[in-house]
Structure formats: C-alpha cells, structure tokens
Coordinates of N, CA and C in Angstrom, one line a residue:
Q8 N 0.8 -23.6 18.6 CA 1.3 -23.4 17.2 C 1.3 -24.7 16.4
Q9 N 1.6 -25.8 17.1 CA 1.6 -27.1 16.4 C 0.2 -27.4 15.9
I10 N -0.8 -27.1 16.6 CA -2.2 -27.4 16.2 C -2.5 -26.6 14.9
A11 N -2.0 -25.3 14.9 CA -2.2 -24.4 13.8 C -1.5 -25.0 12.6
R12 N -0.3 -25.5 12.8 CA 0.5 -26.1 11.7 C -0.2 -27.4 11.2
D13 N -0.6 -28.2 12.1 CA -1.2 -29.5 11.7 C -2.6 -29.3 11.0
Y14 N -3.3 -28.3 11.3 CA -4.6 -28.1 10.7 C -4.6 -26.8 9.9
S15 N -3.5 -26.5 9.2 CA -3.4 -25.2 8.5 C -4.5 -25.1 7.4
L16 N -5.0 -26.2 6.9 CA -6.1 -26.1 5.9 C -7.5 -26.0 6.5
A17 N -7.6 -25.9 7.8 CA -8.9 -25.8 8.4 C -9.6 -24.4 8.1
A18 N -8.8 -23.5 7.8 CA -9.4 -22.1 7.4 C -8.6 -21.6 6.2
N19 N -9.3 -20.8 5.4 CA -8.7 -20.2 4.3 C -9.4 -18.8 4.0
V20 N -8.7 -17.8 4.1 CA -9.2 -16.4 3.9 C -8.4 -15.7 2.9
K21 N -9.0 -15.0 2.0 CA -8.4 -14.2 1.0 C -8.7 -12.7 1.3
I22 N -7.6 -11.9 1.3 CA -7.7 -10.5 1.7 C -7.1 -9.7 0.5
L23 N -7.9 -8.7 0.0 CA -7.4 -7.8 -1.0 C -7.1 -6.5 -0.3
S24 N -5.8 -6.1 -0.3 CA -5.4 -4.9 0.3 C -4.6 -4.0 -0.7
S25 N -4.7 -2.7 -0.4 CA -4.0 -1.7 -1.2 C -2.8 -1.2 -0.3
V26 N -1.6 -1.6 -0.6 CA -0.5 -1.3 0.3 C 0.6 -0.5 -0.5
A27 N 1.4 0.3 0.3 CA 2.5 1.0 -0.3 C 3.5 0.0 -0.7
W28 N 4.2 0.3 -1.8 CA 5.2 -0.6 -2.4 C 6.2 -1.0 -1.3
R29 N 6.6 0.0 -0.4 CA 7.6 -0.4 0.6 C 7.0 -1.3 1.6
V30 N 5.7 -1.2 1.9 CA 5.1 -2.1 2.9 C 5.0 -3.5 2.2
W31 N 4.7 -3.6 1.0 CA 4.6 -4.9 0.3 C 5.9 -5.6 0.4
G32 N 7.0 -4.8 0.4 CA 8.4 -5.4 0.5 C 8.4 -6.2 1.9
D33 N 7.9 -5.6 2.9 CA 7.9 -6.2 4.2 C 6.9 -7.4 4.2
K34 N 5.8 -7.3 3.6 CA 4.8 -8.4 3.5 C 5.4 -9.6 2.8
K35 N 6.1 -9.4 1.7 CA 6.6 -10.5 0.9 C 7.8 -11.1 1.6
R36 N 8.5 -10.3 2.3 CA 9.7 -10.9 3.0 C 9.3 -12.0 4.0
H37 N 8.1 -11.9 4.5 CA 7.7 -12.9 5.5 C 7.6 -14.3 4.9
R38 N 7.2 -14.4 3.6 CA 7.2 -15.6 2.8 C 6.3 -16.7 3.3
T39 N 5.4 -16.5 4.1 CA 4.5 -17.6 4.6 C 3.1 -17.4 4.0
V40 N 2.8 -16.3 3.4 CA 1.5 -16.0 2.8 C 1.6 -15.9 1.3
P41 N 0.9 -16.8 0.6 CA 0.9 -16.6 -0.9 C 0.2 -15.3 -1.3
M42 N 0.8 -14.6 -2.2 CA 0.2 -13.3 -2.7 C 0.2 -13.2 -4.2
I43 N -0.8 -12.5 -4.7 CA -0.8 -12.1 -6.1 C -0.8 -10.5 -6.1
V44 N 0.2 -10.0 -6.8 CA 0.4 -8.5 -6.8 C 0.1 -8.0 -8.2
E45 N -0.6 -6.8 -8.2 CA -0.8 -6.2 -9.6 C 0.5 -5.6 -10.1
S46 N 0.6 -5.4 -11.3 CA 1.8 -4.8 -12.0 C 2.1 -3.5 -11.4
V47 N 3.4 -3.3 -11.1 CA 3.8 -2.0 -10.6 C 3.7 -1.0 -11.7
Y48 N 3.9 -1.4 -12.9 CA 3.8 -0.4 -14.0 C 2.4 0.1 -14.2
Y49 N 1.4 -0.8 -14.0 CA 0.0 -0.4 -14.1 C -0.3 0.6 -12.9
C50 N 0.3 0.3 -11.7 CA 0.1 1.2 -10.6 C 0.7 2.6 -10.8
V51 N 1.8 2.6 -11.5 CA 2.5 3.9 -11.8 C 1.6 4.8 -12.7
E52 N 1.1 4.1 -13.7 CA 0.2 4.8 -14.7 C -1.1 5.3 -14.0
R53 N -1.6 4.5 -13.1 CA -2.8 4.9 -12.3 C -2.5 6.1 -11.4
A54 N -1.4 6.1 -10.8 CA -1.0 7.2 -9.9 C -0.7 8.5 -10.7
I55 N -0.1 8.3 -11.8 CA 0.2 9.5 -12.7 C -1.1 10.2 -13.0
K56 N -2.2 9.5 -13.4 CA -3.5 10.1 -13.8 C -4.0 10.8 -12.6
V57 N -4.0 10.3 -11.4 CA -4.5 11.0 -10.2 C -3.7 12.2 -9.9
F58 N -2.4 12.1 -9.9 CA -1.6 13.3 -9.6 C -1.8 14.4 -10.6
R59 N -1.9 14.0 -11.9 CA -2.1 15.1 -12.9 C -3.4 15.8 -12.6
K60 N -4.4 15.1 -12.2 CA -5.7 15.7 -11.9 C -5.6 16.8 -10.8
Y61 N -4.7 16.6 -9.9 CA -4.5 17.5 -8.8 C -3.2 18.3 -8.8
R62 N -2.6 18.4 -9.9 CA -1.3 19.1 -10.1 C -1.4 20.5 -9.6
K63 N -2.4 21.3 -10.1 CA -2.5 22.7 -9.7 C -2.8 22.9 -8.2
Q64 N -3.6 22.0 -7.6 CA -3.9 22.1 -6.2 C -2.6 21.9 -5.4
I65 N -1.8 20.9 -5.8 CA -0.6 20.6 -5.1 C 0.4 21.8 -5.2
K66 N 0.5 22.3 -6.4 CA 1.4 23.5 -6.7 C 1.0 24.7 -5.8
N67 N -0.4 24.9 -5.8 CA -0.9 26.1 -5.0 C -1.2 25.8 -3.6
E68 N -0.8 24.6 -3.2 CA -1.0 24.2 -1.8 C -2.5 24.3 -1.3
K69 N -3.4 23.9 -2.2 CA -4.8 23.8 -1.9 C -5.2 22.4 -1.6
F70 N -5.7 22.2 -0.4 CA -6.0 20.8 0.1 C -7.4 20.6 0.4
N71 N -8.0 19.5 0.0 CA -9.3 19.2 0.5 C -9.4 17.6 0.7
E72 N -10.4 17.2 1.3 CA -10.5 15.8 1.7 C -10.6 14.9 0.5
K73 N -11.4 15.3 -0.5 CA -11.5 14.5 -1.7 C -10.2 14.3 -2.4
M74 N -9.4 15.3 -2.5 CA -8.0 15.2 -3.1 C -7.2 14.3 -2.3
F75 N -7.2 14.5 -1.0 CA -6.4 13.6 -0.1 C -6.8 12.1 -0.3
N76 N -8.1 11.8 -0.2 CA -8.5 10.4 -0.4 C -8.1 9.8 -1.7
E77 N -8.3 10.6 -2.8 CA -8.0 10.1 -4.1 C -6.5 9.8 -4.2
I78 N -5.7 10.8 -3.8 CA -4.2 10.6 -3.9 C -3.8 9.4 -3.0
N79 N -4.3 9.4 -1.8 CA -4.0 8.4 -0.8 C -4.4 7.0 -1.3
S80 N -5.3 6.9 -2.2 CA -5.7 5.6 -2.7 C -4.7 5.0 -3.7
V81 N -3.8 5.9 -4.2 CA -2.8 5.4 -5.2 C -1.4 5.7 -4.7
F82 N -1.2 6.5 -3.6 CA 0.1 6.8 -3.1 C 0.0 7.0 -1.6
S83 N 0.8 6.3 -0.9 CA 0.7 6.4 0.6 C 1.1 7.8 1.1
I84 N 0.3 8.3 2.0 CA 0.6 9.6 2.7 C 0.5 9.2 4.2
P85 N 1.7 9.1 4.8 CA 1.8 8.8 6.3 C 1.1 9.9 7.1
P86 N 0.5 9.5 8.2 CA -0.2 10.4 9.1 C 0.7 11.6 9.5
T87 N 1.9 11.3 9.8 CA 2.8 12.4 10.2 C 3.0 13.5 9.1
V88 N 3.0 13.0 7.9 CA 3.1 13.9 6.8 C 1.8 14.7 6.6
R89 N 0.7 13.9 6.6 CA -0.6 14.5 6.4 C -0.9 15.6 7.4
N90 N -0.5 15.4 8.6 CA -0.8 16.4 9.7 C 0.1 17.6 9.7
N91 N 1.0 17.7 8.8 CA 1.9 18.9 8.7 C 1.8 19.4 7.3
K92 N 1.1 20.5 7.1 CA 0.8 21.1 5.8 C 2.1 21.4 5.0
E93 N 3.1 21.9 5.7 CA 4.3 22.3 5.0 C 5.0 21.0 4.4
F94 N 5.1 20.0 5.2 CA 5.7 18.7 4.7 C 4.7 18.0 3.7
L95 N 3.4 18.1 3.9 CA 2.5 17.4 3.0 C 2.7 17.9 1.6
F96 N 2.8 19.2 1.4 CA 2.9 19.7 0.0 C 4.3 19.4 -0.6
K97 N 5.3 19.5 0.2 CA 6.6 19.1 -0.3 C 6.6 17.7 -0.7
Y98 N 6.0 16.8 0.1 CA 5.9 15.4 -0.1 C 5.2 15.1 -1.4
L99 N 4.0 15.8 -1.6 CA 3.2 15.6 -2.8 C 3.9 16.1 -4.0
R100 N 4.6 17.3 -3.9 CA 5.3 17.8 -5.0 C 6.4 16.9 -5.5
R101 N 7.2 16.3 -4.5 CA 8.3 15.4 -4.9 C 7.7 14.1 -5.5
A102 N 6.6 13.6 -5.0 CA 6.0 12.4 -5.6 C 5.6 12.7 -7.0
N103 N 4.9 13.9 -7.2 CA 4.4 14.2 -8.5 C 5.6 14.4 -9.5
E104 N 6.7 15.1 -9.0 CA 7.8 15.2 -9.9 C 8.4 13.9 -10.3
S105 N 8.5 13.0 -9.4 CA 9.1 11.6 -9.7 C 8.2 10.9 -10.7
L106 N 6.9 11.0 -10.5 CA 6.0 10.3 -11.4 C 6.0 10.9 -12.8
E107 N 6.1 12.3 -12.9 CA 6.2 13.0 -14.2 C 7.6 12.6 -14.8
T108 N 8.6 12.5 -14.1 CA 9.9 12.1 -14.6 C 9.9 10.7 -15.2
Y109 N 9.2 9.8 -14.5 CA 9.0 8.4 -15.0 C 8.3 8.5 -16.4
S110 N 7.2 9.3 -16.5 CA 6.5 9.4 -17.7 C 7.3 10.0 -18.8
K111 N 8.1 11.0 -18.5 CA 9.0 11.6 -19.5 C 10.1 10.6 -20.0
L112 N 10.6 9.8 -19.1 CA 11.6 8.8 -19.5 C 10.9 7.7 -20.4
I113 N 9.7 7.3 -20.1 CA 9.0 6.4 -21.0 C 8.8 7.0 -22.4
N114 N 8.4 8.3 -22.4 CA 8.2 8.9 -23.7 C 9.4 9.1 -24.5
L115 N 10.6 9.2 -23.8 CA 11.9 9.3 -24.5 C 12.4 7.9 -24.9
G116 N 11.7 6.9 -24.6 CA 12.0 5.5 -25.1 C 12.7 4.7 -24.0
A117 N 12.8 5.1 -22.8 CA 13.4 4.3 -21.7 C 12.5 3.1 -21.5
E118 N 13.1 2.0 -21.2 CA 12.3 0.8 -20.8 C 11.7 1.0 -19.4
E119 N 10.4 0.5 -19.2 CA 9.8 0.6 -17.9 C 10.6 0.1 -16.8
R120 N 11.3 -1.1 -17.0 CA 12.1 -1.7 -16.0 C 13.3 -0.8 -15.5
N121 N 13.7 0.2 -16.4 CA 14.7 1.1 -16.0 C 14.2 2.4 -15.4
A122 N 13.1 2.9 -16.0 CA 12.4 4.1 -15.6 C 11.8 3.9 -14.2
I123 N 11.5 2.7 -13.8 CA 10.8 2.5 -12.5 C 11.6 2.9 -11.3
F124 N 12.9 3.0 -11.5 CA 13.8 3.4 -10.3 C 13.6 4.8 -9.8
I125 N 12.9 5.6 -10.6 CA 12.7 7.0 -10.2 C 11.4 7.1 -9.3
V126 N 10.6 6.0 -9.3 CA 9.3 6.1 -8.7 C 9.4 5.8 -7.2
P127 N 8.9 6.7 -6.3 CA 9.0 6.5 -4.9 C 8.2 5.2 -4.4
R128 N 8.7 4.6 -3.3 CA 8.0 3.4 -2.8 C 6.8 3.6 -2.0
G129 N 6.3 4.9 -2.1 CA 5.0 5.2 -1.5 C 3.8 4.8 -2.5
L130 N 4.2 4.4 -3.7 CA 3.2 4.0 -4.7 C 2.4 2.8 -4.1
K131 N 1.1 2.8 -4.3 CA 0.3 1.7 -3.8 C 0.0 0.7 -4.8
L132 N 0.1 -0.6 -4.3 CA -0.2 -1.8 -5.1 C -1.3 -2.5 -4.5
D133 N -2.2 -3.1 -5.3 CA -3.2 -4.0 -4.8 C -2.6 -5.4 -4.7
V134 N -2.8 -6.0 -3.5 CA -2.2 -7.3 -3.2 C -3.4 -8.3 -2.7
L135 N -3.5 -9.4 -3.3 CA -4.4 -10.4 -2.9 C -3.6 -11.5 -2.1
Q136 N -4.0 -11.6 -0.8 CA -3.2 -12.5 0.1 C -4.1 -13.7 0.4
D137 N -3.5 -14.9 0.6 CA -4.2 -16.1 0.8 C -3.8 -16.7 2.2
Y138 N -4.6 -16.5 3.2 CA -4.2 -16.9 4.6 C -4.8 -18.2 5.0
N139 N -4.0 -19.1 5.5 CA -4.5 -20.3 6.0 C -4.6 -20.2 7.6
F140 N -5.1 -21.3 8.2 CA -5.3 -21.2 9.7 C -4.0 -20.8 10.4
Y141 N -2.9 -21.4 10.1 CA -1.6 -21.0 10.7 C -1.3 -19.6 10.6
N142 N -1.4 -19.0 9.4 CA -1.1 -17.6 9.2 C -2.1 -16.7 10.0
L143 N -3.3 -17.1 10.1 CA -4.3 -16.3 10.8 C -4.0 -16.2 12.3
I144 N -3.6 -17.3 12.9 CA -3.5 -17.3 14.4 C -2.1 -17.4 15.0
A145 N -1.2 -17.8 14.2 CA 0.2 -17.9 14.7 C 1.3 -17.4 13.9
G146 N 1.2 -17.5 12.5 CA 2.3 -17.2 11.7 C 2.5 -15.8 11.2
Y147 N 1.5 -15.2 10.7 CA 1.6 -13.9 10.1 C 1.1 -12.8 10.9
Y148 N -0.1 -12.8 11.3 CA -0.7 -11.6 12.0 C -0.1 -11.3 13.3
P149 N 0.2 -12.3 14.2 CA 0.7 -11.9 15.5 C 2.0 -11.1 15.3
L150 N 2.8 -11.4 14.3 CA 4.0 -10.6 14.0 C 3.8 -9.2 13.5
R151 N 2.7 -9.1 12.7 CA 2.5 -7.8 12.0 C 1.6 -6.9 12.8
I152 N 1.0 -7.3 13.9 CA 0.3 -6.3 14.7 C 1.1 -6.0 16.0
C153 N 2.3 -6.5 16.1 CA 3.2 -6.2 17.2 C 3.5 -4.7 17.2
S154 N 3.8 -4.1 18.3 CA 4.1 -2.7 18.4 C 5.4 -2.3 17.7
T155 N 6.3 -3.3 17.5 CA 7.5 -3.0 16.8 C 7.5 -3.2 15.3
A156 N 6.3 -3.6 14.8 CA 6.2 -3.7 13.3 C 6.2 -2.3 12.7
E157 N 6.6 -2.3 11.4 CA 6.6 -1.0 10.7 C 5.2 -0.4 10.8
E158 N 5.1 0.9 11.0 CA 3.9 1.7 11.3 C 2.7 1.4 10.3
E159 N 3.0 1.6 9.0 CA 1.9 1.4 8.1 C 1.5 -0.1 7.9
L160 N 2.4 -1.0 8.0 CA 2.1 -2.4 7.9 C 1.3 -2.8 9.1
R161 N 1.6 -2.3 10.3 CA 0.9 -2.6 11.5 C -0.6 -2.1 11.4
R162 N -0.8 -0.8 11.0 CA -2.1 -0.2 10.8 C -2.9 -1.1 9.8
L163 N -2.3 -1.4 8.7 CA -3.0 -2.2 7.7 C -3.4 -3.6 8.3
S164 N -2.5 -4.2 9.0 CA -2.7 -5.6 9.6 C -3.8 -5.5 10.6
I165 N -3.9 -4.5 11.4 CA -4.9 -4.3 12.4 C -6.3 -4.2 11.7
K166 N -6.4 -3.5 10.6 CA -7.6 -3.4 9.8 C -8.0 -4.7 9.3
E167 N -7.0 -5.5 8.7 CA -7.3 -6.8 8.2 C -7.8 -7.7 9.2
V168 N -7.2 -7.7 10.4 CA -7.6 -8.6 11.5 C -9.0 -8.3 11.9
A169 N -9.4 -7.0 12.0 CA -10.7 -6.6 12.3 C -11.7 -7.1 11.3
A170 N -11.4 -7.0 10.0 CA -12.2 -7.5 8.9 C -12.5 -9.0 9.0
I171 N -11.4 -9.7 9.3 CA -11.5 -11.2 9.5 C -12.4 -11.5 10.7
K172 N -12.2 -10.8 11.8 CA -13.0 -11.1 13.0 C -14.5 -10.8 12.7
N173 N -14.7 -9.7 12.0 CA -16.1 -9.4 11.6 C -16.7 -10.4 10.7
L174 N -15.9 -10.9 9.7 CA -16.4 -12.0 8.8 C -16.7 -13.3 9.6
L175 N -15.9 -13.6 10.6 CA -16.1 -14.8 11.4 C -17.3 -14.7 12.3
R176 N -17.5 -13.5 12.8 CA -18.7 -13.2 13.6 C -20.0 -13.4 12.8
K177 N -20.0 -12.9 11.6 CA -21.1 -13.0 10.7 C -21.4 -14.5 10.3
K178 N -20.3 -15.3 10.1 CA -20.5 -16.7 9.8 C -21.1 -17.5 11.0
N179 N -20.8 -17.1 12.2 CA -21.3 -17.8 13.4 C -22.7 -17.4 13.8
Q180 N -23.3 -16.4 13.2 CA -24.6 -16.0 13.5 C -25.7 -16.9 12.9

C-alpha cells in the first residue's frame, strides 16, 4: 500500500459510469476518488421522458427487452425485482408515479430542490471518476469488489475493474 501511495500519480484512469443515485451515495462517501456528477435535475427529466414513453406498457404489464433496457438506462432495476414480474410492475408503477408527481410539483411552481424529495434513489446519474494508482490497486476497488459491498455497487465495480484490465492488456500489446 505504501508503494501505491508513494507513486499514486504513476497511473491515471477516468471511468464514466451510469449509477443509481443511492449507489453514488456510497461512491462519494469513500472520498478518495475525485468525481464529476451530472445534474440530478437533468437526470430526472431524462427519466421522465423514458417512463412516459412506456407508461401504457407499465400499466398493462407488457414487458419486452427494449423497454427494460431503456428504462434501466435511466432508472435502476435490481435483478431480484426484474426476475419477479409481479414486483417488477409494482416497482415500475411506483417509480413512474413518483416521477410524474415531481413533474406536477414543478408545473405547480415548486422549486426543483424541494420537488426532488419525491424522486426515488433508483434514478441513474452519470459519474466521471478519476482513479490514480492508489485507488486502482489499494484504495477504492479492493473495498468495492468485496463480497460485503452493496450489491449494485459491487456489480458495477467488477465491470469497471474488468474494463480497466482490458484497457491495460491492450496497452501492453
């Protein structure tokens, strides 16, 4: 670990990830990785557009892969929810109702900073993270791929580690 700290500038990797708002809370709590996060208000508007596109399918419990992928790109759908159709549609209806309530509050003149409290933390945000050598091998990733880490954060971290390893393999060829 000391070598990683002493030579932290020996490597620098930037990763762009789309993470659930609640997962970003865990990511930022670590405080060793500089991050740039897109506006939560922009993310809400983006999610509202996608949910409106699929409002009828959600109401009628009609599910297809395209719908799932598009919704999952703006709002986190955990595997345990996705694999249970009954819970999936309840989950999507509640998310849609919350996003529509946010929109109605804004249209009634509520400030975004007040209306945001109705939005579920499954909302996805794009986050640009800046990892140095220490974060890559000792500081951040070893903690986030541990089996006790939050489920979605761990899945995302494993994907990021695989992408970094792939990048390093390509550089060494």
